[in-house]
Amino acid sequence: MSARADVAGVPVATGHFIANERVDSAATFTDRSPLDWSLALAEVSRGSAADAAAAVGAAADAFPAWAALGPAERGAYLHRLAELIDANVERLARVECLDMAMLEESLRRRVIGRGARNFRAYADLATGYEGRRWSSHGTENHVQRMPAGPTVVITPWNAPFMLSTWKCAPALAAGDTVVLKPAEWSPLSCSLLMDLVAEAGLPPGVFNLVQGIGEEAGAALVADPRVRRISFTGSPETGRAIGLAAAANLVPFTAELGGKGPFVVFADADLDLALERAAVMYDDAGQVCLAGTRLLVETPVYDEFRARLIERARSHVLGDSRDPATTVSPLIHPDHLARVEGFVERARAEGHRVLTGGRRWRDDGLWYEPTVIEPLDNGAEIVQREVFGPVLTLQRFSGEDEAVALANSTRYGLSAMLFTRDRARADRVGARVRAGTVWVNCFLVRDLTAPFGGTGISGVGREGGDYALDFYSDLKTYQVKEGTTHG
Ligand code: NAD
């Protein structure tokens, strides 16, 4: 019997999941709750290079049979898994809330369910794929997808369940076998997912999990020469390290990295809507890569927006993420809180104006107050670097050209938001903004078939829909001389 921890009444296995067996490491790391740092949730297996090799070996052994199944049969397994996720939303939400402090209500209402949607969407998309067919040069041409092989998926601590399923679902649907390594700061929901993988009856080795530290288990996984795809979500710094490992083995890799999204409010915007959306940037304590953290507001409405934004920021309710009244949760980890504090302290020392917030909420917790900073100049660190906390900067601009120049002035390019009542302006500015996703008068609306990724240091490659299924496949051109008959 492998080790399990009791997390709010839910038994969570603390070991790896390799070839449908739980495997415990002798070494462990302590997983704590951001809601109460004195609360040790679990002693989790600290994966070694040997554990990583065993998991990749299981994925390599399982690959030929899984690849041979075909999309419809694989899709049937993935639909079963999606049903089990839906049936376990309560347990998953409870554990994820304690583990990374996302608001329990939003986990229950939408975030965990998105995991099920991820599996359904990719199962159906892969099954419906026909591949382009055409005639040329006296031949029939057909584009076909070949499963690529064992795939390593490495995910960050924010939204671990949603992001892991978002990346693993297309890999499995495309016919690849997977080794998932979730982040060491929030490892538990992915372990619960593996219980559901076993219950859904996926063949051993198709979907494996290794727990552990990035520089140990993670580094060993991405360096394994048997791996044929690497899919990563996390910081640009780790993305670079993983990119080098991928290059060493000539393995295609995709990276969804950090963001510093511009949130552009034109004078003709619906200000109520823009302010309501701006306040959402404090959700999950600002630990959202897609957030529009640089508020750029056109001069005629700047003062009004500024005053109302401060009011909005102050009206947030900080508290326990299990309490439905709470709107801002604590940060994930004391180290991360210190990092966020460091950004704000340096900004203050450089003379940038902290309009509201700018401090811890309580000495005995990991909360940080919703903060607005008015920088003196656009080159400030607080404007140029991702904070990944409840900290927004507020700057003014005049006219479209300056809006575009400011929007494009960082090295990131993940998302951008534009607020205007003028569709023509939105289209003009939207075309000039460098970002993987541009939302006009909305935020976080996601169609899973759309491409998703970043430009600049926000990412390499695209996921989403067919883009992800193509990435997890080797595309084959199948060409037959016209007139070749069936024997
Ligand atoms: P991180 O880069 O520190 O860690 C991410 C994962 O990489 C973890 O599982 C970690 O264990 C692993 N890792 C670390 N070093 C490794 C190595 N050398 N080899 C292999 N694996 C290694 O990121 P984080 O702090 O967990 O997450 C926050 C970052 O993620 C932010 O920058 C955020 O913007 C970004 N993010 C991006 C998206 C997106 O879709 N673009 C989504 C969520 C988060």
Short mmCIF file of C-alpha atoms and ligand atoms in Angstrom, two decimals:
data_model
loop_
_atom_site.label_atom_id
_atom_site.label_comp_id
_atom_site.label_asym_id
_atom_site.label_seq_id
_atom_site.Cartn_x
_atom_site.Cartn_y
_atom_site.Cartn_z
CA MET A 1 0.00 0.00 0.00
CA SER A 2 1.53 3.29 -1.05
CA ALA A 3 1.54 6.35 1.17
CA ARG A 4 -1.52 8.59 1.30
CA ALA A 5 -2.10 11.84 3.14
CA ASP A 6 -5.46 12.92 4.48
CA VAL A 7 -6.13 16.35 2.95
CA ALA A 8 -9.40 17.81 4.26
CA GLY A 9 -10.86 14.31 4.39
CA VAL A 10 -9.61 13.34 0.93
CA PRO A 11 -6.95 10.60 0.80
CA VAL A 12 -4.24 11.76 -1.61
CA ALA A 13 -1.44 9.44 -2.74
CA THR A 14 1.92 11.10 -2.14
CA GLY A 15 4.02 8.95 -4.47
CA HIS A 16 4.61 8.81 -8.20
CA PHE A 17 2.30 6.99 -10.61
CA ILE A 18 4.28 4.80 -13.02
CA ALA A 19 2.69 2.14 -15.25
CA ASN A 20 -0.51 2.48 -13.18
CA GLU A 21 1.32 1.64 -9.93
CA ARG A 22 2.02 3.98 -7.05
CA VAL A 23 5.76 4.19 -6.38
CA ASP A 24 7.10 5.98 -3.29
CA SER A 25 10.55 7.53 -3.06
CA ALA A 26 12.49 7.28 0.19
CA ALA A 27 13.21 11.02 -0.02
CA THR A 28 10.29 13.41 0.37
CA PHE A 29 9.51 17.12 0.44
CA THR A 30 6.93 18.80 2.64
CA ASP A 31 3.93 20.34 0.91
CA ARG A 32 2.33 23.14 2.96
CA SER A 33 -0.93 25.07 2.63
CA PRO A 34 -0.77 28.77 1.72
CA LEU A 35 -3.97 29.20 3.74
CA ASP A 36 -2.06 28.27 6.91
CA TRP A 37 1.67 27.85 6.47
CA SER A 38 1.96 25.91 9.72
CA LEU A 39 -0.20 23.21 8.14
CA ALA A 40 1.89 20.47 6.47
CA LEU A 41 -0.46 18.84 3.99
CA ALA A 42 1.72 15.96 2.86
CA GLU A 43 5.18 14.47 2.64
CA VAL A 44 5.45 14.04 -1.12
CA SER A 45 7.88 11.74 -2.95
CA ARG A 46 10.93 13.62 -4.11
CA GLY A 47 11.58 12.00 -7.50
CA SER A 48 15.12 11.00 -8.41
CA ALA A 49 16.76 10.51 -11.79
CA ALA A 50 15.95 6.80 -11.43
CA ASP A 51 12.25 7.54 -10.86
CA ALA A 52 12.24 9.81 -13.91
CA ALA A 53 13.90 7.10 -16.01
CA ALA A 54 11.39 4.49 -14.82
CA ALA A 55 8.47 6.74 -15.80
CA VAL A 56 9.87 7.50 -19.25
CA GLY A 57 10.57 3.78 -19.67
CA ALA A 58 6.93 2.97 -18.87
CA ALA A 59 5.76 5.63 -21.33
CA ALA A 60 8.09 4.27 -24.02
CA ASP A 61 6.86 0.68 -23.47
CA ALA A 62 3.21 1.74 -23.65
CA PHE A 63 3.63 3.97 -26.69
CA PRO A 64 3.34 1.50 -29.63
CA ALA A 65 0.03 0.02 -28.48
CA TRP A 66 -1.48 3.40 -27.52
CA ALA A 67 -0.41 4.93 -30.83
CA ALA A 68 -1.89 1.97 -32.72
CA LEU A 69 -5.32 2.34 -31.09
CA GLY A 70 -6.46 5.24 -33.25
CA PRO A 71 -8.15 8.48 -32.18
CA ALA A 72 -11.67 7.14 -31.57
CA GLU A 73 -10.59 4.40 -29.18
CA ARG A 74 -8.21 6.72 -27.37
CA GLY A 75 -11.02 9.28 -27.26
CA ALA A 76 -13.30 6.77 -25.49
CA TYR A 77 -10.75 6.49 -22.65
CA LEU A 78 -10.42 10.27 -22.47
CA HIS A 79 -14.20 10.74 -22.33
CA ARG A 80 -14.33 8.28 -19.41
CA LEU A 81 -11.63 10.30 -17.68
CA ALA A 82 -13.60 13.51 -18.27
CA GLU A 83 -16.70 11.93 -16.70
CA LEU A 84 -14.70 10.94 -13.65
CA ILE A 85 -13.32 14.46 -13.29
CA ASP A 86 -16.86 15.84 -13.37
CA ALA A 87 -17.90 13.30 -10.75
CA ASN A 88 -15.00 14.33 -8.49
CA VAL A 89 -15.17 18.13 -8.72
CA GLU A 90 -15.84 18.53 -5.00
CA ARG A 91 -12.82 16.51 -3.87
CA LEU A 92 -10.51 18.04 -6.46
CA ALA A 93 -11.62 21.57 -5.58
CA ARG A 94 -11.17 21.00 -1.86
CA VAL A 95 -7.64 19.68 -2.28
CA GLU A 96 -6.55 22.25 -4.86
CA CYS A 97 -7.89 25.06 -2.68
CA LEU A 98 -5.85 23.93 0.32
CA ASP A 99 -2.79 23.24 -1.81
CA MET A 100 -2.52 26.45 -3.85
CA ALA A 101 -5.21 28.66 -2.30
CA MET A 102 -7.24 29.39 -5.43
CA LEU A 103 -10.78 30.39 -4.42
CA GLU A 104 -12.72 27.19 -3.75
CA GLU A 105 -15.88 28.56 -5.28
CA SER A 106 -14.25 29.26 -8.65
CA LEU A 107 -12.46 25.90 -8.57
CA ARG A 108 -15.79 24.19 -8.02
CA ARG A 109 -17.73 26.29 -10.52
CA ARG A 110 -15.34 26.48 -13.46
CA VAL A 111 -11.65 25.61 -13.05
CA ILE A 112 -11.86 21.88 -12.32
CA GLY A 113 -14.63 21.42 -14.90
CA ARG A 114 -12.32 22.96 -17.48
CA GLY A 115 -10.07 19.92 -16.94
CA ALA A 116 -12.91 17.66 -18.09
CA ARG A 117 -13.58 19.98 -21.04
CA ASN A 118 -9.92 19.75 -22.03
CA PHE A 119 -10.12 15.96 -22.36
CA ARG A 120 -13.45 15.99 -24.21
CA ALA A 121 -12.44 18.73 -26.61
CA TYR A 122 -9.20 17.08 -27.70
CA ALA A 123 -10.70 13.58 -27.88
CA ASP A 124 -13.34 14.88 -30.30
CA LEU A 125 -10.99 17.06 -32.28
CA ALA A 126 -8.48 14.25 -32.82
CA THR A 127 -11.26 11.86 -33.84
CA GLY A 128 -12.67 14.32 -36.35
CA TYR A 129 -9.36 15.02 -38.04
CA GLU A 130 -9.28 14.11 -41.71
CA GLY A 131 -6.07 15.74 -42.89
CA ARG A 132 -5.75 17.88 -45.98
CA ARG A 133 -6.15 16.02 -49.32
CA TRP A 134 -5.36 17.39 -52.77
CA SER A 135 -4.03 16.43 -56.17
CA SER A 136 -0.87 17.81 -57.74
CA HIS A 137 1.97 16.67 -60.01
CA GLY A 138 -0.03 13.61 -61.01
CA THR A 139 -0.27 12.41 -57.40
CA GLU A 140 -2.83 12.29 -54.61
CA ASN A 141 -1.52 14.05 -51.50
CA HIS A 142 -2.74 13.43 -47.96
CA VAL A 143 -1.46 15.01 -44.72
CA GLN A 144 -1.54 12.47 -41.91
CA ARG A 145 -0.70 12.70 -38.21
CA MET A 146 1.66 10.14 -36.68
CA PRO A 147 1.83 9.98 -32.88
CA ALA A 148 5.24 11.35 -31.88
CA GLY A 149 6.24 9.24 -28.87
CA PRO A 150 6.74 9.61 -25.11
CA THR A 151 6.04 13.18 -24.05
CA VAL A 152 7.12 15.06 -20.94
CA VAL A 153 4.77 17.73 -19.57
CA ILE A 154 6.03 20.12 -16.90
CA THR A 155 3.58 22.52 -15.24
CA PRO A 156 3.69 25.46 -12.81
CA TRP A 157 2.08 25.86 -9.40
CA ASN A 158 -0.70 28.25 -10.41
CA ALA A 159 -3.81 26.41 -11.65
CA PRO A 160 -1.99 23.05 -11.60
CA PHE A 161 -5.00 20.87 -12.44
CA MET A 162 -6.31 23.03 -15.27
CA LEU A 163 -2.93 23.64 -16.86
CA SER A 164 -1.80 20.02 -16.59
CA THR A 165 -4.96 18.70 -18.22
CA TRP A 166 -4.74 21.41 -20.89
CA LYS A 167 -1.34 20.07 -21.95
CA CYS A 168 -1.73 16.34 -21.33
CA ALA A 169 -5.13 16.00 -23.08
CA PRO A 170 -3.92 16.83 -26.60
CA ALA A 171 -0.78 14.72 -26.16
CA LEU A 172 -2.84 11.66 -25.17
CA ALA A 173 -5.46 12.31 -27.85
CA ALA A 174 -2.73 12.55 -30.49
CA GLY A 175 -1.45 9.11 -29.46
CA ASP A 176 1.54 10.10 -27.36
CA THR A 177 2.17 8.63 -23.92
CA VAL A 178 2.81 11.12 -21.14
CA VAL A 179 4.94 11.71 -18.07
CA LEU A 180 3.61 14.67 -16.09
CA LYS A 181 5.63 16.53 -13.49
CA PRO A 182 3.59 19.10 -11.57
CA ALA A 183 5.21 21.91 -9.56
CA GLU A 184 6.54 21.11 -6.11
CA TRP A 185 4.52 23.93 -4.50
CA SER A 186 1.13 22.43 -5.49
CA PRO A 187 1.53 18.76 -6.37
CA LEU A 188 -1.65 17.22 -4.97
CA SER A 189 -4.46 17.66 -7.51
CA CYS A 190 -2.40 15.96 -10.22
CA SER A 191 -1.97 13.00 -7.91
CA LEU A 192 -5.75 12.77 -7.55
CA LEU A 193 -5.99 12.90 -11.34
CA MET A 194 -3.88 9.73 -11.49
CA ASP A 195 -6.44 7.89 -9.32
CA LEU A 196 -8.99 8.79 -11.99
CA VAL A 197 -6.63 7.67 -14.77
CA ALA A 198 -6.49 4.23 -13.10
CA GLU A 199 -10.27 4.19 -12.62
CA ALA A 200 -10.85 5.13 -16.27
CA GLY A 201 -8.81 2.05 -17.20
CA LEU A 202 -6.11 3.74 -19.28
CA PRO A 203 -3.52 1.07 -20.11
CA PRO A 204 -0.44 1.01 -17.84
CA GLY A 205 2.27 3.46 -18.88
CA VAL A 206 0.04 5.68 -21.01
CA PHE A 207 -0.24 8.47 -18.40
CA ASN A 208 2.42 8.66 -15.68
CA LEU A 209 3.22 11.12 -12.91
CA VAL A 210 6.54 11.96 -11.30
CA GLN A 211 6.59 14.23 -8.25
CA GLY A 212 9.63 16.22 -7.27
CA ILE A 213 11.83 19.26 -7.55
CA GLY A 214 12.30 20.97 -10.93
CA GLU A 215 16.09 20.88 -10.97
CA GLU A 216 16.06 17.18 -9.98
CA ALA A 217 13.13 15.15 -11.36
CA GLY A 218 12.17 17.78 -13.95
CA ALA A 219 15.70 18.15 -15.31
CA ALA A 220 16.11 14.35 -15.52
CA LEU A 221 12.84 13.97 -17.43
CA VAL A 222 13.59 16.58 -20.08
CA ALA A 223 17.13 15.23 -20.61
CA ASP A 224 15.96 11.66 -21.32
CA PRO A 225 16.76 10.81 -24.98
CA ARG A 226 13.68 8.55 -25.29
CA VAL A 227 11.39 11.59 -24.93
CA ARG A 228 10.00 12.85 -28.27
CA ARG A 229 8.07 15.97 -27.15
CA ILE A 230 8.46 18.39 -24.27
CA SER A 231 5.65 20.69 -23.25
CA PHE A 232 6.34 23.28 -20.57
CA THR A 233 4.41 26.02 -18.78
CA GLY A 234 6.26 28.21 -16.31
CA SER A 235 8.73 31.04 -16.09
CA PRO A 236 10.91 32.27 -18.97
CA GLU A 237 14.05 31.36 -16.96
CA THR A 238 13.07 27.70 -16.63
CA GLY A 239 11.79 27.76 -20.21
CA ARG A 240 15.29 28.62 -21.39
CA ALA A 241 16.85 25.75 -19.40
CA ILE A 242 14.30 23.28 -20.76
CA GLY A 243 14.77 24.62 -24.29
CA LEU A 244 18.47 23.83 -24.03
CA ALA A 245 17.71 20.29 -22.86
CA ALA A 246 15.30 19.87 -25.77
CA ALA A 247 17.91 21.15 -28.20
CA ALA A 248 20.47 18.63 -26.92
CA ASN A 249 18.20 15.77 -28.03
CA LEU A 250 16.65 17.65 -30.99
CA VAL A 251 13.20 17.34 -29.44
CA PRO A 252 10.41 19.76 -30.41
CA PHE A 253 9.28 21.71 -27.38
CA THR A 254 6.58 24.19 -26.63
CA ALA A 255 6.73 26.74 -23.84
CA GLU A 256 3.96 28.88 -22.36
CA LEU A 257 5.79 31.44 -20.27
CA GLY A 258 5.20 34.61 -18.30
CA GLY A 259 3.22 37.71 -19.19
CA LYS A 260 2.98 41.42 -18.56
CA GLY A 261 -0.20 42.13 -20.49
CA PRO A 262 -1.20 45.68 -21.42
CA PHE A 263 -4.76 46.62 -20.46
CA VAL A 264 -5.58 49.57 -22.72
CA VAL A 265 -8.56 51.82 -21.93
CA PHE A 266 -9.48 54.38 -24.59
CA ALA A 267 -11.44 57.50 -23.68
CA ASP A 268 -14.50 56.15 -25.53
CA ALA A 269 -14.55 52.90 -23.53
CA ASP A 270 -17.37 51.66 -21.33
CA LEU A 271 -15.55 52.63 -18.12
CA ASP A 272 -17.79 50.54 -15.87
CA LEU A 273 -16.91 47.47 -17.91
CA ALA A 274 -13.20 48.32 -18.02
CA LEU A 275 -13.07 48.89 -14.26
CA GLU A 276 -14.94 45.69 -13.55
CA ARG A 277 -12.46 43.75 -15.71
CA ALA A 278 -9.46 45.57 -14.20
CA ALA A 279 -10.57 44.50 -10.72
CA VAL A 280 -10.52 40.87 -11.94
CA MET A 281 -6.74 41.19 -12.35
CA TYR A 282 -6.48 40.63 -8.59
CA ASP A 283 -8.13 37.19 -8.89
CA ASP A 284 -5.92 34.37 -7.65
CA ALA A 285 -3.88 37.12 -5.97
CA GLY A 286 -2.66 38.18 -9.42
CA GLN A 287 -0.92 34.86 -9.99
CA VAL A 288 -2.29 34.62 -13.53
CA CYS A 289 0.05 34.68 -16.54
CA LEU A 290 -2.64 36.17 -18.82
CA ALA A 291 -3.48 39.06 -16.51
CA GLY A 292 -3.40 42.60 -17.88
CA THR A 293 -1.14 44.06 -15.22
CA ARG A 294 -0.12 47.23 -17.05
CA LEU A 295 -3.14 49.51 -17.09
CA LEU A 296 -2.80 52.10 -19.86
CA VAL A 297 -5.54 54.72 -19.76
CA GLU A 298 -6.19 57.55 -22.22
CA THR A 299 -5.70 61.02 -20.76
CA PRO A 300 -9.32 62.37 -20.86
CA VAL A 301 -10.56 59.55 -18.59
CA TYR A 302 -7.36 58.95 -16.64
CA ASP A 303 -8.25 60.79 -13.42
CA GLU A 304 -11.69 59.25 -13.18
CA PHE A 305 -10.34 55.76 -13.91
CA ARG A 306 -7.54 56.21 -11.37
CA ALA A 307 -9.90 57.25 -8.56
CA ARG A 308 -12.37 54.47 -9.26
CA LEU A 309 -9.63 51.84 -9.62
CA ILE A 310 -8.22 52.70 -6.20
CA GLU A 311 -11.71 52.39 -4.74
CA ARG A 312 -12.16 49.01 -6.45
CA ALA A 313 -8.78 47.71 -5.26
CA ARG A 314 -9.65 48.70 -1.68
CA SER A 315 -13.05 47.02 -1.83
CA HIS A 316 -11.57 43.55 -2.35
CA VAL A 317 -12.10 41.09 0.49
CA LEU A 318 -8.95 39.28 1.55
CA GLY A 319 -9.45 36.06 3.44
CA ASP A 320 -9.62 32.30 3.51
CA SER A 321 -10.10 30.91 -0.01
CA ARG A 322 -12.72 28.48 1.30
CA ASP A 323 -14.97 31.37 2.35
CA PRO A 324 -17.30 32.39 -0.52
CA ALA A 325 -17.04 36.05 0.61
CA THR A 326 -13.30 36.12 -0.10
CA THR A 327 -12.18 37.69 -3.37
CA VAL A 328 -8.40 37.75 -2.90
CA SER A 329 -6.53 34.67 -1.73
CA PRO A 330 -3.07 34.45 -0.17
CA LEU A 331 0.03 34.01 -2.32
CA ILE A 332 1.35 30.51 -2.84
CA HIS A 333 4.54 30.51 -0.74
CA PRO A 334 6.58 32.71 1.63
CA ASP A 335 9.37 32.89 -0.97
CA HIS A 336 6.91 34.16 -3.54
CA LEU A 337 5.46 36.71 -1.09
CA ALA A 338 9.02 37.96 -0.46
CA ARG A 339 9.55 38.23 -4.23
CA VAL A 340 6.38 40.31 -4.68
CA GLU A 341 7.31 42.49 -1.70
CA GLY A 342 10.78 42.99 -3.19
CA PHE A 343 9.32 44.34 -6.45
CA VAL A 344 7.13 46.85 -4.62
CA GLU A 345 9.85 47.93 -2.18
CA ARG A 346 12.28 48.57 -5.04
CA ALA A 347 9.59 50.52 -6.91
CA ARG A 348 8.92 52.62 -3.82
CA ALA A 349 12.64 53.23 -3.31
CA GLU A 350 12.93 54.38 -6.93
CA GLY A 351 10.20 56.97 -6.32
CA HIS A 352 7.28 55.35 -8.15
CA ARG A 353 3.99 56.19 -6.41
CA VAL A 354 2.17 53.44 -4.54
CA LEU A 355 -1.45 54.61 -4.79
CA THR A 356 -2.95 51.85 -2.68
CA GLY A 357 -1.82 48.60 -1.06
CA GLY A 358 1.89 48.00 -1.18
CA ARG A 359 2.10 45.88 1.97
CA ARG A 360 1.23 42.56 3.54
CA TRP A 361 -2.29 42.31 4.77
CA ARG A 362 -1.41 40.50 8.02
CA ASP A 363 1.87 39.49 9.60
CA ASP A 364 0.72 35.92 10.15
CA GLY A 365 -0.28 35.02 6.59
CA LEU A 366 0.71 35.10 2.94
CA TRP A 367 -1.76 37.77 1.79
CA TYR A 368 -0.62 40.89 -0.03
CA GLU A 369 -2.91 43.87 -0.44
CA PRO A 370 -4.25 44.70 -3.92
CA THR A 371 -1.77 47.31 -5.08
CA VAL A 372 -1.74 50.05 -7.71
CA ILE A 373 1.51 51.79 -8.63
CA GLU A 374 1.87 54.88 -10.76
CA PRO A 375 5.37 54.63 -12.24
CA LEU A 376 7.52 57.65 -13.04
CA ASP A 377 8.67 56.15 -16.30
CA ASN A 378 7.99 53.21 -18.59
CA GLY A 379 11.48 51.74 -18.12
CA ALA A 380 10.84 51.00 -14.43
CA GLU A 381 11.37 47.42 -13.32
CA ILE A 382 7.80 47.35 -11.94
CA VAL A 383 6.53 48.03 -15.49
CA GLN A 384 8.95 45.83 -17.35
CA ARG A 385 9.05 42.62 -15.28
CA GLU A 386 6.36 40.13 -14.35
CA VAL A 387 5.52 40.39 -10.63
CA PHE A 388 2.97 37.54 -10.58
CA GLY A 389 1.12 39.04 -7.64
CA PRO A 390 -1.72 41.51 -6.91
CA VAL A 391 0.22 44.48 -8.25
CA LEU A 392 -0.95 46.64 -11.17
CA THR A 393 0.78 49.64 -12.72
CA LEU A 394 -1.23 52.59 -14.03
CA GLN A 395 0.01 54.84 -16.84
CA ARG A 396 -1.58 57.44 -19.10
CA PHE A 397 -1.35 57.76 -22.88
CA SER A 398 -2.60 60.01 -25.66
CA GLY A 399 -3.83 58.52 -28.92
CA GLU A 400 -3.47 55.18 -30.66
CA ASP A 401 0.21 55.45 -31.54
CA GLU A 402 1.28 55.96 -27.96
CA ALA A 403 -1.07 53.19 -26.78
CA VAL A 404 0.55 50.76 -29.23
CA ALA A 405 4.08 51.90 -28.35
CA LEU A 406 3.47 51.38 -24.62
CA ALA A 407 1.61 48.11 -25.16
CA ASN A 408 4.55 46.71 -27.13
CA SER A 409 7.28 48.09 -24.88
CA THR A 410 8.12 45.01 -22.81
CA ARG A 411 9.83 41.77 -23.84
CA TYR A 412 6.64 39.81 -23.10
CA GLY A 413 3.77 39.21 -25.50
CA LEU A 414 1.25 36.78 -24.04
CA SER A 415 -2.00 38.71 -23.85
CA ALA A 416 -3.45 42.18 -24.33
CA MET A 417 -6.81 43.74 -23.54
CA LEU A 418 -8.37 46.67 -25.37
CA PHE A 419 -11.39 48.63 -24.16
CA THR A 420 -13.11 50.91 -26.69
CA ARG A 421 -16.60 51.32 -28.14
CA ASP A 422 -15.11 51.85 -31.60
CA ARG A 423 -14.73 48.58 -33.49
CA ALA A 424 -12.56 50.16 -36.19
CA ARG A 425 -10.14 51.48 -33.56
CA ALA A 426 -10.07 48.09 -31.84
CA ASP A 427 -9.21 46.40 -35.15
CA ARG A 428 -6.50 48.95 -36.00
CA VAL A 429 -4.84 48.79 -32.60
CA GLY A 430 -5.39 45.05 -32.23
CA ALA A 431 -3.52 44.43 -35.48
CA ARG A 432 -0.49 46.36 -34.19
CA VAL A 433 -0.29 44.88 -30.69
CA ARG A 434 2.24 42.07 -30.33
CA ALA A 435 0.54 39.39 -28.25
CA GLY A 436 -0.58 35.78 -28.62
CA THR A 437 -4.13 36.72 -27.58
CA VAL A 438 -5.88 40.10 -27.81
CA TRP A 439 -9.21 40.50 -26.02
CA VAL A 440 -11.44 43.43 -26.96
CA ASN A 441 -13.94 44.48 -24.26
CA CYS A 442 -13.53 41.11 -22.58
CA PHE A 443 -11.01 38.97 -20.73
CA LEU A 444 -10.24 35.24 -20.33
CA VAL A 445 -12.86 34.08 -22.83
CA ARG A 446 -11.32 30.92 -24.23
CA ASP A 447 -12.35 28.79 -27.18
CA LEU A 448 -10.25 25.65 -26.85
CA THR A 449 -9.89 25.31 -30.62
CA ALA A 450 -8.12 28.70 -30.92
CA PRO A 451 -4.31 28.96 -30.93
CA PHE A 452 -2.77 29.83 -27.58
CA GLY A 453 0.75 31.01 -26.77
CA GLY A 454 3.04 33.97 -26.56
CA THR A 455 5.43 36.09 -28.56
CA GLY A 456 8.77 37.41 -27.27
CA ILE A 457 9.79 35.87 -23.95
CA SER A 458 6.18 34.79 -23.32
CA GLY A 459 6.52 31.58 -25.22
CA VAL A 460 7.62 29.31 -28.00
CA GLY A 461 5.07 27.59 -30.23
CA ARG A 462 1.30 27.41 -30.00
CA GLU A 463 -1.08 25.11 -28.21
CA GLY A 464 -4.86 24.93 -28.48
CA GLY A 465 -7.02 23.02 -30.95
CA ASP A 466 -5.35 21.55 -34.00
CA TYR A 467 -2.19 23.53 -33.23
CA ALA A 468 -1.63 21.36 -30.16
CA LEU A 469 -2.55 18.14 -31.94
CA ASP A 470 -0.09 18.99 -34.73
CA PHE A 471 2.63 19.70 -32.16
CA TYR A 472 2.16 16.34 -30.45
CA SER A 473 2.25 14.54 -33.82
CA ASP A 474 4.78 14.04 -36.58
CA LEU A 475 3.04 15.23 -39.73
CA LYS A 476 3.43 12.94 -42.69
CA THR A 477 2.91 13.74 -46.36
CA TYR A 478 1.46 10.61 -47.97
CA GLN A 479 1.70 10.77 -51.77
CA VAL A 480 0.32 8.21 -54.22
CA LYS A 481 0.75 8.29 -58.01
CA GLU A 482 -2.68 8.82 -59.54
CA GLY A 483 -4.06 5.66 -61.15
CA THR A 484 -2.52 3.33 -58.56
CA THR A 485 -5.31 0.79 -58.05
CA HIS A 486 -6.20 -1.65 -55.28
CA GLY A 487 -4.46 -4.75 -56.69
P1 NAD B 1 8.86 27.73 -12.77
O1 NAD B 1 9.47 27.97 -14.09
O2 NAD B 1 9.65 28.06 -11.57
O3 NAD B 1 8.46 26.20 -12.61
C1 NAD B 1 7.59 25.55 -13.51
C2 NAD B 1 7.85 24.06 -13.48
O4 NAD B 1 9.16 23.81 -13.97
C3 NAD B 1 7.78 23.42 -12.10
O5 NAD B 1 7.15 22.16 -12.22
C4 NAD B 1 9.25 23.21 -11.75
O6 NAD B 1 9.45 22.15 -10.86
C5 NAD B 1 9.83 22.91 -13.11
N1 NAD B 1 11.27 23.14 -13.25
C6 NAD B 1 12.04 24.08 -12.64
N2 NAD B 1 13.32 23.98 -13.06
C7 NAD B 1 13.37 22.96 -13.95
C8 NAD B 1 14.41 22.38 -14.74
N3 NAD B 1 15.66 22.85 -14.69
N4 NAD B 1 14.11 21.37 -15.57
C9 NAD B 1 12.84 20.90 -15.64
N5 NAD B 1 11.82 21.40 -14.92
C10 NAD B 1 12.08 22.42 -14.08
O7 NAD B 1 7.47 28.50 -12.79
P2 NAD B 1 6.46 28.69 -11.60
O8 NAD B 1 7.04 29.64 -10.61
O9 NAD B 1 5.99 27.34 -11.13
O10 NAD B 1 5.22 29.37 -12.35
C11 NAD B 1 5.08 30.73 -12.52
C12 NAD B 1 5.42 31.13 -13.92
O11 NAD B 1 4.66 30.40 -14.86
C13 NAD B 1 5.11 32.59 -14.22
O12 NAD B 1 6.15 33.17 -14.97
C14 NAD B 1 3.84 32.52 -15.05
O13 NAD B 1 3.59 33.62 -15.87
C15 NAD B 1 4.08 31.28 -15.83
N6 NAD B 1 2.82 30.75 -16.37
C16 NAD B 1 2.60 30.83 -17.72
C17 NAD B 1 1.40 30.36 -18.25
C18 NAD B 1 1.11 30.46 -19.73
O14 NAD B 1 0.19 29.79 -20.19
N7 NAD B 1 1.85 31.23 -20.50
C19 NAD B 1 0.45 29.79 -17.41
C20 NAD B 1 0.70 29.73 -16.06
C21 NAD B 1 1.90 30.21 -15.54
#
